[in-house]
CSV table of C-alpha atoms in Angstrom, one decimal:
chain,number,residue,atom,x,y,z
A,1,MET,CA,-7.7,6.9,7.4
A,2,LEU,CA,-7.4,3.2,7.9
A,3,GLU,CA,-4.1,2.1,9.5
A,4,THR,CA,-2.8,-0.7,7.3
A,5,GLY,CA,-0.4,-3.6,8.0
A,6,THR,CA,-0.6,-6.8,10.0
A,7,VAL,CA,-1.1,-6.9,13.8
A,8,SER,CA,-0.6,-10.0,15.8
A,9,ILE,CA,-2.3,-10.2,19.2
A,10,GLY,CA,-1.4,-13.1,21.5
A,11,THR,CA,1.2,-15.9,21.2
A,12,ALA,CA,1.2,-17.9,17.9
A,13,GLY,CA,0.3,-21.5,18.4
A,14,LYS,CA,-1.0,-21.0,22.0
A,15,LEU,CA,-4.6,-20.7,23.0
A,16,ASP,CA,-5.3,-17.6,25.1
A,17,ASP,CA,-5.9,-18.6,28.7
A,18,ASP,CA,-9.4,-17.2,28.8
A,19,VAL,CA,-10.3,-18.9,25.5
A,20,ALA,CA,-8.9,-22.3,26.9
A,21,PHE,CA,-11.0,-21.8,30.0
A,22,ILE,CA,-14.2,-21.3,27.9
A,23,LEU,CA,-13.4,-24.3,25.8
A,24,ALA,CA,-12.9,-26.5,28.9
A,25,LYS,CA,-16.0,-25.1,30.5
A,26,ALA,CA,-18.1,-25.9,27.4
A,27,ALA,CA,-16.7,-29.5,27.3
A,28,GLU,CA,-17.5,-29.9,31.0
A,29,LEU,CA,-21.1,-28.7,30.5
A,30,ASN,CA,-21.5,-31.1,27.6
A,31,LEU,CA,-23.5,-28.6,25.6
A,32,PRO,CA,-25.6,-30.1,22.8
A,33,LYS,CA,-24.2,-29.8,19.3
A,34,ILE,CA,-26.1,-27.0,17.6
A,35,THR,CA,-26.2,-29.0,14.4
A,36,THR,CA,-28.2,-31.9,16.0
A,37,LEU,CA,-31.1,-29.6,17.0
A,38,GLY,CA,-32.7,-28.9,13.6
A,39,HIS,CA,-32.5,-25.4,12.2
A,40,GLU,CA,-35.1,-23.9,14.6
A,41,GLY,CA,-33.6,-25.5,17.7
A,42,ALA,CA,-30.1,-24.4,16.5
A,43,ARG,CA,-31.3,-20.8,16.3
A,44,ASP,CA,-32.7,-21.0,19.8
A,45,GLU,CA,-29.6,-22.5,21.2
A,46,PHE,CA,-27.3,-20.1,19.4
A,47,ALA,CA,-29.3,-17.1,20.7
A,48,ARG,CA,-29.3,-18.6,24.3
A,49,ARG,CA,-25.5,-19.0,24.3
A,50,LEU,CA,-24.8,-15.5,23.0
A,51,SER,CA,-27.2,-13.9,25.4
A,52,ARG,CA,-24.8,-15.2,28.1
A,53,THR,CA,-21.5,-14.5,26.5
A,54,ASN,CA,-22.0,-11.3,24.5
A,55,PRO,CA,-20.4,-8.1,25.7
A,56,PRO,CA,-22.6,-5.6,27.5
A,57,ALA,CA,-24.3,-3.0,25.2
A,58,PRO,CA,-23.1,0.5,25.6
A,59,ASP,CA,-25.3,3.3,26.7
A,60,GLY,CA,-26.2,6.4,24.6
A,61,VAL,CA,-27.4,4.6,21.5
A,62,GLU,CA,-30.8,4.8,20.0
A,63,ALA,CA,-32.3,1.9,18.0
A,64,GLU,CA,-35.4,1.3,15.9
A,65,ASP,CA,-36.6,-1.7,14.0
A,66,ILE,CA,-37.2,-0.8,10.3
A,67,LEU,CA,-37.7,-2.4,7.0
A,68,VAL,CA,-34.9,-2.1,4.4
A,69,ALA,CA,-36.1,-2.9,0.9
A,70,GLY,CA,-38.7,-5.0,2.7
A,71,ILE,CA,-36.1,-6.8,4.8
A,72,PRO,CA,-36.2,-6.7,8.6
A,73,ALA,CA,-33.4,-4.5,10.0
A,74,ARG,CA,-32.4,-2.4,13.0
A,75,ARG,CA,-31.1,1.1,12.7
A,76,TYR,CA,-28.7,2.4,15.4
A,77,GLY,CA,-27.3,5.8,16.0
A,78,PRO,CA,-26.0,7.9,18.9
A,79,ALA,CA,-28.6,9.6,21.0
A,80,GLY,CA,-29.5,12.9,19.5
A,81,GLY,CA,-28.7,11.8,16.0
A,82,PRO,CA,-25.5,10.8,14.0
A,83,LYS,CA,-22.4,12.9,14.7
A,84,VAL,CA,-20.9,12.1,11.2
A,85,LYS,CA,-22.4,11.5,7.8
A,86,ALA,CA,-21.5,7.8,7.6
A,87,ALA,CA,-23.6,4.6,7.5
A,88,LEU,CA,-22.4,1.1,8.0
A,89,LEU,CA,-24.4,-2.0,6.8
A,90,TYR,CA,-23.8,-5.0,9.1
A,91,ALA,CA,-24.6,-8.6,8.3
A,92,HIS,CA,-24.7,-11.0,11.3
A,93,GLY,CA,-22.9,-14.3,11.4
A,94,GLY,CA,-24.4,-17.7,12.0
A,95,GLY,CA,-23.6,-19.9,9.0
A,96,PHE,CA,-26.5,-18.4,7.0
A,97,VAL,CA,-28.8,-20.4,9.3
A,98,VAL,CA,-28.7,-19.0,12.8
A,99,GLY,CA,-28.1,-15.5,14.2
A,100,ASP,CA,-30.5,-12.5,14.1
A,101,LEU,CA,-30.8,-8.9,15.1
A,102,GLU,CA,-30.8,-9.7,18.8
A,103,THR,CA,-27.6,-11.9,18.8
A,104,HIS,CA,-25.6,-9.1,17.3
A,105,ASP,CA,-27.3,-6.2,18.9
A,106,PRO,CA,-24.5,-5.3,21.4
A,107,HIS,CA,-21.9,-5.3,18.6
A,108,CYS,CA,-23.9,-2.9,16.4
A,109,ARG,CA,-24.5,-0.6,19.3
A,110,ALA,CA,-20.8,-0.5,20.0
A,111,LEU,CA,-20.0,0.3,16.4
A,112,ALA,CA,-22.6,3.2,16.5
A,113,ALA,CA,-21.5,4.5,19.8
A,114,GLU,CA,-17.8,4.5,19.0
A,115,SER,CA,-18.1,6.1,15.5
A,116,GLY,CA,-21.0,8.4,16.0
A,117,SER,CA,-22.4,7.0,12.8
A,118,VAL,CA,-25.6,5.2,11.7
A,119,VAL,CA,-25.3,1.4,11.7
A,120,ILE,CA,-27.9,-0.8,9.9
A,121,SER,CA,-28.1,-4.4,11.1
A,122,LEU,CA,-29.7,-6.6,8.4
A,123,HIS,CA,-31.8,-9.7,9.1
A,124,TYR,CA,-31.3,-11.3,5.7
A,125,ARG,CA,-33.3,-14.4,4.8
A,126,ARG,CA,-31.7,-17.6,6.3
A,127,ALA,CA,-31.4,-21.2,5.2
A,128,PRO,CA,-32.8,-23.8,4.9
A,129,GLU,CA,-36.1,-21.9,4.2
A,130,HIS,CA,-34.2,-19.6,1.9
A,131,MET,CA,-31.2,-21.1,0.3
A,132,TYR,CA,-28.3,-19.6,-1.6
A,133,PRO,CA,-28.3,-17.0,-2.9
A,134,ALA,CA,-31.2,-15.5,-1.1
A,135,ALA,CA,-29.1,-13.9,1.6
A,136,ILE,CA,-26.9,-12.3,-1.0
A,137,HIS,CA,-29.9,-10.9,-2.9
A,138,ASP,CA,-31.2,-9.4,0.3
A,139,ALA,CA,-27.8,-7.8,1.1
A,140,LYS,CA,-27.5,-6.3,-2.4
A,141,ALA,CA,-31.0,-4.8,-2.1
A,142,ALA,CA,-30.1,-3.4,1.3
A,143,LEU,CA,-26.9,-1.8,0.0
A,144,ALA,CA,-28.9,-0.1,-2.8
A,145,TRP,CA,-31.3,1.1,-0.1
A,146,LEU,CA,-28.4,2.4,2.0
A,147,ALA,CA,-26.9,4.4,-0.9
A,148,ALA,CA,-30.3,5.9,-1.7
A,149,GLU,CA,-31.2,6.7,1.9
A,150,TYR,CA,-27.9,8.3,2.7
A,151,PRO,CA,-26.7,10.1,-0.5
A,152,GLY,CA,-23.3,11.7,-0.2
A,153,TRP,CA,-22.6,9.9,3.0
A,154,ARG,CA,-19.5,7.7,3.6
A,155,LEU,CA,-20.8,4.1,3.4
A,156,GLY,CA,-19.3,0.8,4.6
A,157,VAL,CA,-20.1,-2.9,4.9
A,158,ALA,CA,-19.3,-5.2,7.7
A,159,GLY,CA,-20.0,-8.7,9.0
A,160,ASP,CA,-18.7,-11.7,11.0
A,161,SER,CA,-18.4,-15.3,9.8
A,162,ALA,CA,-21.2,-15.8,7.2
A,163,GLY,CA,-21.8,-12.0,7.5
A,164,GLY,CA,-18.2,-11.5,6.7
A,165,THR,CA,-18.7,-13.5,3.5
A,166,ILE,CA,-21.7,-11.3,2.7
A,167,ALA,CA,-19.7,-8.1,3.4
A,168,ALA,CA,-16.9,-9.3,1.1
A,169,VAL,CA,-19.4,-10.0,-1.7
A,170,LEU,CA,-21.0,-6.6,-1.2
A,171,ALA,CA,-17.6,-4.9,-1.5
A,172,LEU,CA,-17.1,-6.6,-4.9
A,173,HIS,CA,-20.7,-5.7,-5.9
A,174,ALA,CA,-20.2,-2.1,-4.9
A,175,ARG,CA,-17.1,-1.8,-7.0
A,176,ASP,CA,-18.8,-3.3,-10.0
A,177,LEU,CA,-21.6,-0.8,-9.6
A,178,GLY,CA,-19.2,2.1,-9.2
A,179,LEU,CA,-20.5,2.7,-5.7
A,180,PRO,CA,-17.6,3.9,-3.5
A,181,LEU,CA,-17.3,2.3,-0.1
A,182,ALA,CA,-15.1,3.8,2.7
A,183,LEU,CA,-14.4,0.4,4.3
A,184,GLN,CA,-15.2,-3.3,4.3
A,185,ILE,CA,-14.9,-5.1,7.7
A,186,LEU,CA,-14.5,-8.8,7.4
A,187,ILE,CA,-14.4,-10.7,10.8
A,188,TYR,CA,-13.3,-14.3,10.3
A,189,PRO,CA,-15.1,-14.6,7.0
A,190,ALA,CA,-15.7,-17.8,5.0
A,191,VAL,CA,-14.3,-16.9,1.5
A,192,ASP,CA,-13.6,-20.4,0.0
A,193,GLN,CA,-16.7,-22.6,0.2
A,194,MET,CA,-14.8,-25.5,-1.3
A,195,GLY,CA,-12.9,-25.9,1.9
A,196,ASP,CA,-9.6,-26.7,0.4
A,197,PHE,CA,-7.4,-25.0,3.0
A,198,PRO,CA,-5.4,-27.1,5.5
A,199,SER,CA,-6.7,-25.2,8.6
A,200,ARG,CA,-10.2,-26.6,7.9
A,201,GLN,CA,-8.8,-30.1,8.7
A,202,ARG,CA,-6.1,-29.1,11.1
A,203,LEU,CA,-8.4,-27.2,13.4
A,204,GLY,CA,-11.6,-29.1,12.5
A,205,GLU,CA,-12.3,-30.4,16.0
A,206,GLY,CA,-12.2,-28.9,19.5
A,207,TYR,CA,-12.3,-25.2,18.7
A,208,ILE,CA,-16.0,-24.3,18.8
A,209,LEU,CA,-16.6,-24.4,15.0
A,210,THR,CA,-15.9,-27.9,13.7
A,211,ARG,CA,-15.6,-29.4,10.2
A,212,ASP,CA,-19.0,-31.2,10.8
A,213,ASP,CA,-20.6,-27.9,11.7
A,214,ILE,CA,-19.3,-26.3,8.5
A,215,ALA,CA,-20.6,-29.3,6.5
A,216,TRP,CA,-24.1,-28.9,8.2
A,217,PHE,CA,-24.3,-25.2,7.5
A,218,ASN,CA,-23.2,-25.7,3.9
A,219,ALA,CA,-25.9,-28.4,3.5
A,220,GLN,CA,-28.6,-26.0,4.8
A,221,TYR,CA,-27.3,-23.1,2.6
A,222,PHE,CA,-26.4,-24.8,-0.6
A,223,GLY,CA,-28.6,-28.0,-0.4
A,224,GLU,CA,-28.0,-31.5,0.8
A,225,GLY,CA,-25.5,-33.3,-1.2
A,226,ARG,CA,-24.7,-30.3,-3.4
A,227,ALA,CA,-21.0,-29.4,-3.5
A,228,PRO,CA,-20.1,-25.9,-2.2
A,229,LEU,CA,-19.6,-23.5,-5.0
A,230,ARG,CA,-16.8,-21.3,-6.3
A,231,ASP,CA,-19.2,-18.7,-7.6
A,232,THR,CA,-18.0,-15.3,-6.6
A,233,GLU,CA,-21.1,-14.7,-4.5
A,234,ALA,CA,-20.4,-17.9,-2.5
A,235,ALA,CA,-16.6,-17.8,-2.5
A,236,PRO,CA,-15.3,-14.2,-3.0
A,237,LEU,CA,-11.7,-15.5,-2.9
A,238,TYR,CA,-12.3,-16.6,-6.5
A,239,ALA,CA,-13.5,-13.3,-7.9
A,240,ALA,CA,-11.9,-12.6,-11.3
A,241,SER,CA,-10.3,-9.4,-9.8
A,242,HIS,CA,-10.0,-7.8,-6.4
A,243,ALA,CA,-8.6,-4.5,-7.8
A,244,GLY,CA,-10.4,-1.3,-6.9
A,245,LEU,CA,-12.1,-2.7,-3.8
A,246,ALA,CA,-12.7,-0.6,-0.6
A,247,PRO,CA,-10.0,-0.6,2.1
A,248,ALA,CA,-10.4,-3.6,4.3
A,249,LEU,CA,-10.1,-4.6,7.9
A,250,VAL,CA,-9.8,-8.4,8.1
A,251,VAL,CA,-9.7,-10.2,11.5
A,252,THR,CA,-8.6,-13.8,11.7
A,253,CYS,CA,-8.2,-16.2,14.6
A,254,GLY,CA,-5.3,-18.6,15.0
A,255,PHE,CA,-7.5,-21.5,16.1
A,256,ASP,CA,-10.2,-21.0,13.6
A,257,PRO,CA,-10.8,-23.6,10.8
A,258,LEU,CA,-11.3,-20.6,8.5
A,259,VAL,CA,-8.0,-18.9,9.3
A,260,ASP,CA,-6.1,-20.0,6.2
A,261,GLU,CA,-8.6,-18.8,3.8
A,262,GLY,CA,-9.0,-15.5,5.7
A,263,GLU,CA,-5.3,-14.9,5.4
A,264,ALA,CA,-5.4,-15.9,1.7
A,265,TYR,CA,-8.0,-13.2,1.2
A,266,VAL,CA,-5.7,-10.7,2.9
A,267,GLU,CA,-3.0,-11.6,0.4
A,268,LYS,CA,-5.4,-11.5,-2.5
A,269,LEU,CA,-6.5,-8.0,-1.5
A,270,ARG,CA,-3.0,-6.8,-1.0
A,271,GLY,CA,-1.8,-8.2,-4.2
A,272,ALA,CA,-4.6,-6.2,-6.0
A,273,GLY,CA,-3.4,-3.0,-4.3
A,274,VAL,CA,-6.2,-2.8,-1.8
A,275,PRO,CA,-5.2,-1.1,1.6
A,276,VAL,CA,-5.7,-3.8,4.3
A,277,ARG,CA,-5.3,-3.9,8.0
A,278,HIS,CA,-5.0,-7.5,9.1
A,279,VAL,CA,-5.5,-8.3,12.8
A,280,ARG,CA,-4.6,-11.9,13.7
A,281,LEU,CA,-5.9,-13.0,17.1
A,282,GLU,CA,-3.3,-15.7,17.6
A,283,GLY,CA,-4.9,-17.5,20.5
A,284,SER,CA,-8.5,-17.2,19.7
A,285,VAL,CA,-11.3,-19.1,18.0
A,286,HIS,CA,-14.1,-18.6,15.5
A,287,GLY,CA,-17.0,-16.8,17.0
A,288,CYS,CA,-14.9,-14.9,19.6
A,289,LEU,CA,-17.0,-11.7,18.9
A,290,GLY,CA,-19.9,-13.5,20.6
A,291,LEU,CA,-17.6,-14.3,23.6
A,292,ALA,CA,-16.6,-10.7,24.1
A,293,GLY,CA,-18.3,-10.6,27.4
A,294,TYR,CA,-15.6,-13.0,28.7
A,295,VAL,CA,-12.6,-13.2,26.4
A,296,ALA,CA,-10.1,-10.4,25.6
A,297,SER,CA,-9.8,-11.4,22.0
A,298,GLY,CA,-13.5,-10.9,21.4
A,299,LYS,CA,-13.2,-7.4,23.0
A,300,ALA,CA,-10.2,-6.8,20.7
A,301,ALA,CA,-12.1,-7.8,17.6
A,302,LEU,CA,-14.9,-5.5,18.4
A,303,ALA,CA,-12.5,-2.7,19.3
A,304,GLU,CA,-10.6,-3.1,16.1
A,305,ALA,CA,-13.9,-3.0,14.0
A,306,SER,CA,-15.0,0.1,15.9
A,307,ARG,CA,-11.7,1.9,15.6
A,308,ALA,CA,-11.4,1.1,11.9
A,309,TRP,CA,-14.8,2.3,11.1
A,310,SER,CA,-14.3,5.5,13.1
A,311,SER,CA,-11.1,6.2,11.3
A,312,VAL,CA,-12.8,6.5,7.9
A,313,CYS,CA,-16.1,8.2,9.0
């Protein structure tokens, strides 16, 4: 059973020392802004960075590349087969533009190793080649596949950043279909594409994800010059109702431009009677999961996700 409540890790208003070191090092190296490289260059640069900062992959996990409803995916499970009848669909982060099966491979291996379950990592179609709502359509198709492939199993959805948005949308979709989910894991999700919350301005520079980055990702995903949407499938915060959704783990970071909307989503879920565990990484930044090879908060985010999923398997 998911342990609910709010957990604060770190000191409010103070960057963790290891995160501050990473930010200073990145500034010293004068790394190129991903958003200036074009979408293909951005993908290469994002993958290169995460290959250096991701956590090590655990042993004892088997993986195979498969197609899920015609969509590239990777299936993970403990060596010798799953220990529990549970399957988790994971959507990677990357602003709907970057990120792939490789960038999030260690995280999915850790989830499978810790829980003894099957984990399916989905490589949904990315923008700008495939704009909104292509990624959502792929995720919905994958969820239908998951339910058919593992009948009677406990099912869950998870994702970080853009993948967290997808997971939140899938939880709403599953409820509307009458498909029970054991858990939704939302790691620093974007749930308000209008960007009205103060943290998007207050923390819009100097903490890895910037307001300019968000604007660039939105332009790729929604279209140049097109205002971000309040459609439920773009901004799940504005769903007509959040009642009856699966229990949720929501991870937010104190120095993330998306922190305000993530915490608003926590309150929206709680107000609708949804069991929620909210973990606030006070001194961390957006994307810390991809820094888990170096920063304690990234390790904590992954450990919280693994523990939550294991608790409902």
